[in-house]
Amino acid sequence: YTKKINANLAYTEGLGKHSQVQLNYNPSYTVGKSDKSTRDLNLSSGIYDDFNSLLSNKYTNVYETQRAGLSYKYRKDKVNFSIGADAQQSTLQGNQSFPTTFSLNLPFRNILPNAQFNYKINKSKNLRINYRSSTDIPSISQLQNVVDISNPLQVKTGNTSLKQTFENNLGIRYGGFNTQSSRNAMIFMNAGSIENYISNATYILNTDSVVDGFLLRQGSQLTKPVNLKGYYSARTFFVFGLPIKKIKSNLNFNG
């Protein structure tokens, strides 16, 4: 299970008729616990009560974050924008109590910029641009270093060395509506990058190998989560609509 406690405090001070600054503070505390107990079939009793210590694991992780930031906001007529940055200090702690005892302590320090721009061209047309940055931590199932051999040909395990991810995201949206022709159009574009992106690496064994005390046969697959240097994505979406008066309907195209 996972439990999270967080709070958000903000203080805003006006600098004039059209602008203001905001101070914010956001602490959070997340704890996750996993108790994987595997029991094999007891041939004498016919029930699954034979505890398998090699396939069992007890793991706890704690993610503590202190985040504070400053932003500037401006609003006048058709223009509305804000720009700011947060400083974040976080710590990821992991403790395994079974079958072996070990712990990890990974500190992270990040600067997280953000920006937003909104321009109301007229009553029916609007342009919006958003940029944000964020971090995320691996799940407890990804951190839990225990072998899953429920399928001996496709073995899975965790990785206690995983790091947090750092994400940048930029979104642009433009939309408009023609009041005379009743035509409407909208286009949305989004681009993002993730550093230390968490993905699954799959290894095909060329020879018989021993992994955490288990013999895996040649040709078996071993899958475990890993951090990658970079992940990039881009997408766009558009909609165009127009009325068909003869049948009193609207026709929309999107792609």
Rosetta silent file (secondary structure, phi, psi, omega in degrees, C-alpha in Angstrom):
SEQUENCE: YTKKINANLAYTEGLGKHSQVQLNYNPSYTVGKSDKSTRDLNLSSGIYDDFNSLLSNKYTNVYETQRAGLSYKYRKDKVNFSIGADAQQSTLQGNQSFPTTFSLNLPFRNILPNAQFNYKINKSKNLRINYRSSTDIPSISQLQNVVDISNPLQVKTGNTSLKQTFENNLGIRYGGFNTQSSRNAMIFMNAGSIENYISNATYILNTDSVVDGFLLRQGSQLTKPVNLKGYYSARTFFVFGLPIKKIKSNLNFNG
SCORE:     score description
SCORE:     0.000 S_00000001
   1 L     0.000  161.676  179.034    0.000    0.000    0.000 S_00000001
   2 E  -133.815  135.226  176.544    0.976    3.642   -0.415 S_00000001
   3 E  -126.428  142.368 -178.571    0.025    6.641    1.707 S_00000001
   4 E  -137.106  136.590  175.786    0.708   10.295    0.930 S_00000001
   5 E  -126.482  128.620  177.957    0.359   13.478    2.968 S_00000001
   6 E  -146.911  159.159  179.343    0.902   16.885    1.426 S_00000001
   7 L  -139.088  156.665  179.974    0.081   20.539    2.040 S_00000001
   8 L  -137.789  117.332  178.664    0.114   23.675   -0.082 S_00000001
   9 E  -115.519  136.673 -178.424    0.615   27.172    1.328 S_00000001
  10 E  -139.696  141.028  175.605    0.518   30.299   -0.855 S_00000001
  11 E  -129.501  127.782 -176.964    0.917   34.027   -0.196 S_00000001
  12 E  -117.490  135.835  179.147    0.037   36.616   -2.860 S_00000001
  13 E  -131.252  126.475  179.856    1.073   40.267   -2.890 S_00000001
  14 E   -75.244  139.123  177.300   -0.112   42.811   -5.437 S_00000001
  15 L  -105.653   -6.567 -177.493    2.505   44.921   -7.214 S_00000001
  16 L   170.312 -163.165 -177.480    0.099   47.196   -8.995 S_00000001
  17 L   -71.441  -27.885 -171.751   -3.167   47.231  -10.858 S_00000001
  18 L  -120.414   -2.636 -174.098   -2.197   44.454  -13.273 S_00000001
  19 E  -136.950  160.047  178.416    0.524   42.354  -11.610 S_00000001
  20 E  -159.227  160.290  174.897    1.271   40.358   -8.490 S_00000001
  21 E  -117.139  152.854  179.913    3.807   37.971   -7.016 S_00000001
  22 E  -135.210  131.108  172.547    3.116   34.714   -5.253 S_00000001
  23 E  -103.111  135.157  179.437    5.167   32.723   -2.777 S_00000001
  24 E  -135.680  150.077  178.278    4.285   29.065   -2.357 S_00000001
  25 E  -137.763  127.980 -174.110    5.448   26.216   -0.149 S_00000001
  26 E  -136.118   94.369  173.797    4.518   22.592   -0.753 S_00000001
  27 E   -89.387  149.721  176.581    5.809   19.829    1.571 S_00000001
  28 E  -148.786  152.808 -179.102    4.840   16.202    0.976 S_00000001
  29 E  -140.406  121.079 -178.472    5.515   12.831    2.560 S_00000001
  30 E  -124.418  130.476  176.839    4.872    9.508    0.821 S_00000001
  31 E  -126.785  134.032  178.125    5.389    6.062    2.323 S_00000001
  32 E  -128.550  136.502 -179.432    4.947    2.765    0.500 S_00000001
  33 E  -128.876  137.983  178.589    5.137   -0.727    1.949 S_00000001
  34 E  -135.472  128.707  178.142    5.167   -4.048    0.131 S_00000001
  35 E  -124.364   98.733 -178.949    5.115   -7.495    1.702 S_00000001
  36 E   -98.112  106.369  179.795    5.452  -10.188   -0.959 S_00000001
  37 E  -111.177  120.983 -178.361    4.980  -13.593    0.664 S_00000001
  38 E  -109.194  130.885  179.215    5.173  -16.629   -1.585 S_00000001
  39 E  -126.158  128.702 -179.771    3.911  -20.026   -0.468 S_00000001
  40 E   -91.392  169.046  179.482    4.427  -23.219   -2.427 S_00000001
  41 L   -71.641  126.527  175.669    2.273  -26.315   -2.514 S_00000001
  42 L   -87.628  109.797 -175.043    2.820  -28.549    0.502 S_00000001
  43 L   -63.067  -29.092 -178.052    2.737  -32.062   -0.929 S_00000001
  44 L   -77.127  -34.831 -177.655    1.914  -33.637    2.427 S_00000001
  45 L  -100.689  -20.367 -179.786   -1.067  -31.416    3.245 S_00000001
  46 L    79.664   10.689  178.461   -2.157  -30.519   -0.284 S_00000001
  47 L  -123.846  163.981 -176.948   -2.427  -26.775    0.507 S_00000001
  48 L   -88.956   82.013  179.067   -0.186  -23.804   -0.248 S_00000001
  49 L  -131.059   11.890  179.309    1.455  -23.237    3.145 S_00000001
  50 E   -90.603  101.568 -174.352    5.123  -24.005    2.360 S_00000001
  51 E   -65.829  128.814  179.497    6.822  -20.588    2.737 S_00000001
  52 E  -106.425  102.295 -175.617    9.352  -19.834   -0.027 S_00000001
  53 E   -70.105  -28.713 -178.185   11.903  -17.371    1.388 S_00000001
  54 E   -70.526  -27.064 -179.064   13.738  -16.915   -1.933 S_00000001
  55 E  -103.898   15.221 -179.222   10.611  -15.590   -3.643 S_00000001
  56 E  -115.427  154.569 -174.176    9.474  -13.418   -0.723 S_00000001
  57 E  -159.752  140.628  173.279   10.388   -9.828    0.058 S_00000001
  58 E  -124.017  122.086 -173.147    9.549   -7.046    2.508 S_00000001
  59 E  -140.953  140.707  178.091   10.311   -3.539    1.325 S_00000001
  60 E  -132.447  133.383  174.426    9.481    0.000    2.482 S_00000001
  61 E  -127.987  145.504 -178.729   10.220    3.252    0.698 S_00000001
  62 E  -128.034  127.900  178.877    9.780    6.828    1.914 S_00000001
  63 E  -120.530  113.699 -177.269    9.767    9.863   -0.380 S_00000001
  64 E  -115.916  132.200 -174.741    9.984   13.230    1.377 S_00000001
  65 E  -131.322  134.848  169.871    9.816   16.526   -0.522 S_00000001
  66 E  -119.762  119.610 -174.314   10.286   20.163    0.432 S_00000001
  67 E  -132.879  126.840  178.955    9.286   22.521   -2.392 S_00000001
  68 E  -136.843  146.983 -176.401    9.173   26.325   -2.384 S_00000001
  69 E  -155.267  170.381  179.787    8.804   28.779   -5.238 S_00000001
  70 E  -134.219  136.737  178.701    8.183   32.293   -6.488 S_00000001
  71 E  -138.927  152.223  177.820    6.026   33.350   -9.445 S_00000001
  72 E  -117.780  132.112 -177.389    5.074   36.602  -11.157 S_00000001
  73 E  -124.434  140.328 -178.737    1.611   37.073  -12.672 S_00000001
  74 E  -136.400  135.674  179.197    0.370   39.765  -15.064 S_00000001
  75 E  -143.682  122.368  176.732   -3.117   40.392  -16.403 S_00000001
  76 E  -158.016  126.121  177.533   -4.254   43.273  -18.613 S_00000001
  77 L    53.033 -113.973 -175.188   -6.855   43.454  -21.357 S_00000001
  78 L   -90.324   -7.228 -172.923   -6.233   40.533  -23.736 S_00000001
  79 E  -109.751  135.912  176.662   -2.977   39.313  -22.176 S_00000001
  80 E  -144.266  117.339  179.951   -2.585   37.060  -19.161 S_00000001
  81 E  -145.404  160.393  175.759    0.738   35.414  -18.302 S_00000001
  82 E  -146.060  152.222  178.486    2.761   34.065  -15.396 S_00000001
  83 E  -147.825  141.023 -177.613    6.330   32.889  -14.952 S_00000001
  84 E  -169.507 -177.648  179.296    8.051   31.286  -11.989 S_00000001
  85 E  -156.239  147.715  176.415   10.282   28.579  -10.600 S_00000001
  86 E  -117.746  142.939  170.685   10.326   26.193   -7.653 S_00000001
  87 E  -102.296  128.761 -174.900   13.298   24.845   -5.752 S_00000001
  88 E  -125.950  127.846  173.905   12.782   21.259   -4.653 S_00000001
  89 E  -115.345  121.087 -177.597   14.751   19.191   -2.158 S_00000001
  90 E  -136.843  156.209 -179.492   13.675   15.554   -1.987 S_00000001
  91 E  -137.135  130.017  175.905   14.927   12.316   -0.513 S_00000001
  92 E  -110.067  116.218 -179.931   14.080    8.757   -1.518 S_00000001
  93 E  -114.013  135.210  177.615   14.741    6.191    1.200 S_00000001
  94 E  -129.751  138.261  179.737   14.359    2.455    0.766 S_00000001
  95 E  -136.125  123.125  174.736   14.636   -0.279    3.367 S_00000001
  96 E  -108.407  128.210 -178.698   14.475   -4.011    2.771 S_00000001
  97 E  -107.309  -11.366 -179.393   14.056   -6.213    5.832 S_00000001
  98 E  -158.012  140.522    4.098   13.676   -9.612    4.143 S_00000001
  99 L   -81.613  -21.451  173.313   15.228  -11.833    2.803 S_00000001
 100 L  -119.974  158.536 -177.193   18.355   -9.708    3.193 S_00000001
 101 L  -103.347  124.408  172.865   18.719   -6.389    4.966 S_00000001
 102 E  -158.236  163.694 -179.741   19.869   -3.302    3.109 S_00000001
 103 E  -142.796  157.831  175.918   18.916    0.346    2.741 S_00000001
 104 E  -136.722  151.868 -179.216   19.371    3.165    0.264 S_00000001
 105 E  -142.254  107.515 -175.922   19.231    6.948    0.612 S_00000001
 106 E  -116.897  109.883  175.847   19.077    9.047   -2.571 S_00000001
 107 E   -87.340  146.130  178.022   18.921   12.866   -2.260 S_00000001
 108 E  -134.162  140.193  174.550   17.701   14.987   -5.203 S_00000001
 109 E  -128.172  127.542 -175.115   17.825   18.736   -5.795 S_00000001
 110 E  -137.270  146.945  166.719   15.848   20.278   -8.649 S_00000001
 111 E  -107.620  122.512 -173.010   14.895   23.660  -10.073 S_00000001
 112 E  -115.946   96.032  178.404   11.420   23.412  -11.611 S_00000001
 113 E   -78.334  158.906  176.760   10.505   26.345  -13.898 S_00000001
 114 E  -152.881  152.608  179.557    6.975   27.006  -15.112 S_00000001
 115 E  -156.086  151.171  177.809    5.259   29.516  -17.411 S_00000001
 116 E  -146.548  135.896  179.305    1.808   30.237  -18.805 S_00000001
 117 E  -135.784  131.198  179.714    0.678   32.635  -21.519 S_00000001
 118 E  -134.263  125.523 -179.230   -2.873   33.357  -22.610 S_00000001
 119 E  -125.829  116.547  178.762   -3.835   35.786  -25.378 S_00000001
 120 E   -91.704   97.359 -175.103   -7.478   36.483  -26.134 S_00000001
 121 L   -61.325  -48.240  173.250   -7.315   37.609  -29.762 S_00000001
 122 L  -155.853 -166.132 -175.816  -10.998   38.486  -29.837 S_00000001
 123 L   -65.998  -20.346 -174.664  -14.260   37.172  -28.422 S_00000001
 124 L  -120.676    0.771 -179.665  -14.051   33.964  -30.454 S_00000001
 125 E  -129.095  138.107 -175.793  -10.303   33.313  -30.838 S_00000001
 126 E  -147.424  141.106  176.876   -7.816   32.405  -28.146 S_00000001
 127 E  -121.216  129.960 -179.129   -4.169   31.312  -27.912 S_00000001
 128 E  -132.644  132.865  178.016   -2.810   29.495  -24.849 S_00000001
 129 E  -127.754  130.276  179.665    0.754   28.308  -24.149 S_00000001
 130 E  -129.151  135.977  172.668    1.739   26.288  -21.076 S_00000001
 131 E  -130.965  136.024  177.387    5.136   25.066  -19.909 S_00000001
 132 E  -147.779  157.490  174.856    5.771   23.024  -16.795 S_00000001
 133 E  -131.453  149.756 -176.208    8.432   20.815  -15.282 S_00000001
 134 E  -157.439  168.333  176.499    7.988   18.066  -12.720 S_00000001
 135 E  -126.709  159.295  177.501    9.583   15.031  -11.103 S_00000001
 136 E  -148.600  153.957 -177.867    8.286   11.545  -10.345 S_00000001
 137 L  -111.609  155.817  175.444    9.593    8.565   -8.396 S_00000001
 138 L   -66.255  152.363  179.207    9.573    4.841   -9.259 S_00000001
 139 L   -75.004  163.386 -178.516    6.783    2.754   -7.826 S_00000001
 140 H   -66.470  -30.415  177.853    7.417    0.363   -4.974 S_00000001
 141 H   -68.734  -31.160  177.243    6.845   -2.610   -7.300 S_00000001
 142 H   -74.953  -29.984 -179.374    9.627   -1.297   -9.558 S_00000001
 143 H   -83.132  -25.827 -174.136   11.989   -0.852   -6.593 S_00000001
 144 L   -68.368  114.200 -174.493   11.230   -4.183   -4.952 S_00000001
 145 L   -90.180   77.109  178.215   14.138   -6.476   -5.749 S_00000001
 146 L  -137.344  140.358 -176.402   12.423   -9.860   -5.779 S_00000001
 147 L   -83.699  132.519  175.897   12.355  -12.433   -8.565 S_00000001
 148 E  -108.724  107.044 -178.490    8.994  -13.417  -10.062 S_00000001
 149 L  -112.520   29.495  177.015    9.301  -16.886  -11.663 S_00000001
 150 L   -59.441  -29.475  170.245    5.589  -17.604  -12.017 S_00000001
 151 L  -118.840  103.270 -174.350    6.486  -17.993  -15.704 S_00000001
 152 L   -60.329  -19.678  179.577    9.978  -19.612  -15.845 S_00000001
 153 L   -90.286  -13.687  178.443   10.436  -18.447  -19.459 S_00000001
 154 E  -136.149   85.617 -174.059    9.613  -14.810  -18.678 S_00000001
 155 E   -90.336  139.796  179.867   11.178  -13.877  -15.356 S_00000001
 156 E  -122.448  148.996  176.257   10.656  -10.428  -13.792 S_00000001
 157 L  -151.322  165.972  178.531   12.528   -8.573  -11.073 S_00000001
 158 L   -95.549 -172.581 -177.421   12.795   -5.047   -9.615 S_00000001
 159 L  -148.258  108.422 -178.022   15.658   -2.586   -9.438 S_00000001
 160 L   -75.846   -6.462 -178.419   16.606   -0.789   -6.213 S_00000001
 161 L   -95.313    7.550 -178.951   18.953    1.571   -8.106 S_00000001
 162 L   -64.122  144.066  177.795   16.196    3.426   -9.970 S_00000001
 163 L  -108.667  167.329  176.578   16.305    7.237   -9.849 S_00000001
 164 L   -72.461  157.434  178.010   13.527    9.802  -10.041 S_00000001
 165 E   -96.414  155.486  175.961   12.453   11.169  -13.412 S_00000001
 166 E  -127.754  123.300 -171.806   12.576   14.824  -14.514 S_00000001
 167 E  -120.383  136.796  170.144    9.986   15.944  -17.061 S_00000001
 168 E  -114.819  136.745 -177.535    9.605   19.031  -19.273 S_00000001
 169 E  -140.868  130.545  178.607    6.298   19.617  -21.037 S_00000001
 170 E  -125.117  127.059  179.946    5.205   22.332  -23.496 S_00000001
 171 E  -127.251  137.040  179.056    1.627   22.667  -24.735 S_00000001
 172 E  -128.404  130.921 -178.894    0.160   25.081  -27.298 S_00000001
 173 E  -134.763  128.924  176.521   -3.559   25.438  -27.998 S_00000001
 174 E  -130.121  130.658 -179.382   -5.267   27.699  -30.510 S_00000001
 175 E  -143.794  151.584  179.994   -8.997   27.776  -31.068 S_00000001
 176 E  -155.638  160.032 -179.326  -11.531   29.933  -32.803 S_00000001
 177 E  -141.905  129.244  178.578  -15.174   30.181  -33.789 S_00000001
 178 L   -93.838  112.999 -175.229  -16.686   32.181  -36.650 S_00000001
 179 L   -69.841  -23.676 -177.833  -19.983   33.624  -35.497 S_00000001
 180 L   -82.930  -43.472 -178.656  -21.172   34.370  -39.029 S_00000001
 181 L   -96.632   -9.309 -177.418  -20.463   31.013  -40.681 S_00000001
 182 L    63.320   22.096  175.093  -20.668   28.913  -37.472 S_00000001
 183 L   -88.246  146.425  178.705  -17.397   27.256  -38.389 S_00000001
 184 E  -135.407  151.022  179.546  -14.961   26.305  -35.617 S_00000001
 185 E  -147.110  145.839  177.306  -11.354   25.158  -35.542 S_00000001
 186 E  -149.330  136.547  175.017   -8.914   24.088  -32.840 S_00000001
 187 E  -131.320  137.118 -178.752   -5.334   22.866  -32.956 S_00000001
 188 E  -128.223  132.012  177.447   -3.353   21.482  -30.049 S_00000001
 189 E  -128.472  139.861 -178.397    0.382   20.728  -29.995 S_00000001
 190 E  -142.012  137.332  176.911    2.354   19.130  -27.196 S_00000001
 191 E  -138.051  143.779 -178.147    6.030   18.225  -26.792 S_00000001
 192 E  -151.150  158.774  175.214    7.819   16.696  -23.832 S_00000001
 193 E  -139.987  146.122 -179.833   11.062   15.188  -22.637 S_00000001
 194 E  -131.379  120.820  174.692   11.796   12.949  -19.652 S_00000001
 195 E   -91.180  141.363 -174.747   15.259   12.481  -18.166 S_00000001
 196 L    61.362   36.623  178.374   15.896    9.159  -16.378 S_00000001
 197 E   -56.790  134.339 -177.750   12.767    7.767  -18.017 S_00000001
 198 E   -93.126  119.425  177.647   11.827    4.427  -16.446 S_00000001
 199 E  -134.155  177.088  179.735   11.356    1.619  -18.938 S_00000001
 200 E  -102.172  129.608  173.448   11.733   -2.159  -18.956 S_00000001
 201 E  -100.668  133.153 -179.459   14.908   -3.828  -20.187 S_00000001
 202 E  -116.969  124.487 -179.591   14.552   -7.398  -21.424 S_00000001
 203 E  -110.895  130.514  175.290   17.557   -9.731  -21.534 S_00000001
 204 E  -101.400  120.397 -173.703   17.495  -13.024  -23.429 S_00000001
 205 L   -75.874  125.350  178.095   19.852  -15.508  -21.799 S_00000001
 206 L   -81.661  -22.957  178.637   22.324  -17.136  -24.185 S_00000001
 207 L  -137.343  167.607  172.916   23.334  -19.740  -21.599 S_00000001
 208 L   -60.672  132.074 -175.668   21.956  -21.217  -18.405 S_00000001
 209 E  -137.651  152.650  176.735   22.387  -18.549  -15.722 S_00000001
 210 E  -104.796  121.015  179.622   21.832  -18.161  -11.989 S_00000001
 211 E  -121.992  115.067  179.884   19.884  -15.020  -10.981 S_00000001
 212 L    51.218   40.602  176.212   19.382  -14.369   -7.255 S_00000001
 213 L    87.495    1.651 -179.536   19.781  -18.061   -6.515 S_00000001
 214 E  -112.172  138.392  177.942   17.503  -19.307   -9.319 S_00000001
 215 E   -86.980  116.491  177.410   18.625  -21.263  -12.340 S_00000001
 216 E  -105.988  131.839 -175.165   17.249  -19.727  -15.528 S_00000001
 217 L   -78.949  157.437  176.895   17.494  -21.819  -18.664 S_00000001
 218 L   -57.342  135.504 -178.102   18.980  -20.716  -21.962 S_00000001
 219 L    92.969  -10.233  177.595   16.448  -18.749  -24.024 S_00000001
 220 L   -70.809  157.247  177.729   14.580  -17.433  -20.977 S_00000001
 221 E  -108.680  134.021  175.967   13.769  -13.728  -20.751 S_00000001
 222 E  -115.798  121.495 -177.636   14.707  -11.582  -17.758 S_00000001
 223 E  -116.461  132.813  177.467   12.860   -8.244  -17.482 S_00000001
 224 E  -148.096  149.094  179.131   13.720   -5.450  -15.053 S_00000001
 225 E   -75.261  143.510 -179.933   13.013   -1.683  -14.909 S_00000001
 226 E  -141.782  159.379  172.327   15.899    0.673  -15.766 S_00000001
 227 E   -89.229  134.528  176.022   16.501    4.408  -16.183 S_00000001
 228 E  -105.984  155.540 -175.510   17.092    5.655  -19.723 S_00000001
 229 L   -65.596  -35.673 -178.257   19.050    8.776  -20.639 S_00000001
 230 L  -162.637  149.204  178.130   16.180   10.462  -22.426 S_00000001
 231 E  -136.996  128.927 -176.894   12.622   10.080  -23.648 S_00000001
 232 E  -127.781  143.558  179.094   11.040   12.480  -26.146 S_00000001
 233 E  -146.792  150.750  175.967    7.501   12.765  -27.421 S_00000001
 234 E  -149.421  142.378  178.956    5.477   15.107  -29.649 S_00000001
 235 E  -151.072  156.371  175.544    1.870   15.081  -30.722 S_00000001
 236 E  -141.425  151.523 -177.842   -0.660   17.312  -32.422 S_00000001
 237 E  -145.182  135.782 -179.927   -4.426   17.244  -32.625 S_00000001
 238 E  -136.041  153.469  177.222   -6.816   19.333  -34.702 S_00000001
 239 E  -137.438  135.036  174.522  -10.567   19.753  -35.085 S_00000001
 240 E  -135.004  128.358 -178.093  -12.476   21.553  -37.816 S_00000001
 241 E  -131.403  148.685  178.440  -16.251   21.843  -37.843 S_00000001
 242 E  -149.700  153.216 -179.977  -18.848   23.388  -40.099 S_00000001
 243 E   -84.596  149.762  171.372  -22.625   23.338  -40.333 S_00000001
 244 E  -116.578   99.428 -170.668  -24.633   21.544  -43.014 S_00000001
 245 H   -66.335  -32.666 -174.924  -27.771   23.607  -43.224 S_00000001
 246 H   -62.937  -33.618  179.734  -29.715   21.311  -45.518 S_00000001
 247 H  -111.324    9.464  176.997  -29.860   18.532  -42.931 S_00000001
 248 L    52.881   50.761 -177.759  -29.543   20.882  -39.905 S_00000001
 249 E  -137.433  168.779  175.327  -26.413   19.134  -38.654 S_00000001
 250 E  -113.913  139.573  178.217  -22.769   19.818  -37.863 S_00000001
 251 E  -114.997  124.526 -178.661  -19.883   18.031  -39.549 S_00000001
 252 E  -118.134  136.526  172.207  -16.584   17.706  -37.645 S_00000001
 253 E  -114.014  137.701  175.164  -13.196   16.548  -38.887 S_00000001
 254 E  -145.298  156.524 -179.727  -10.426   15.637  -36.487 S_00000001
 255 L  -165.963    0.000    0.000   -7.054   13.988  -36.673 S_00000001
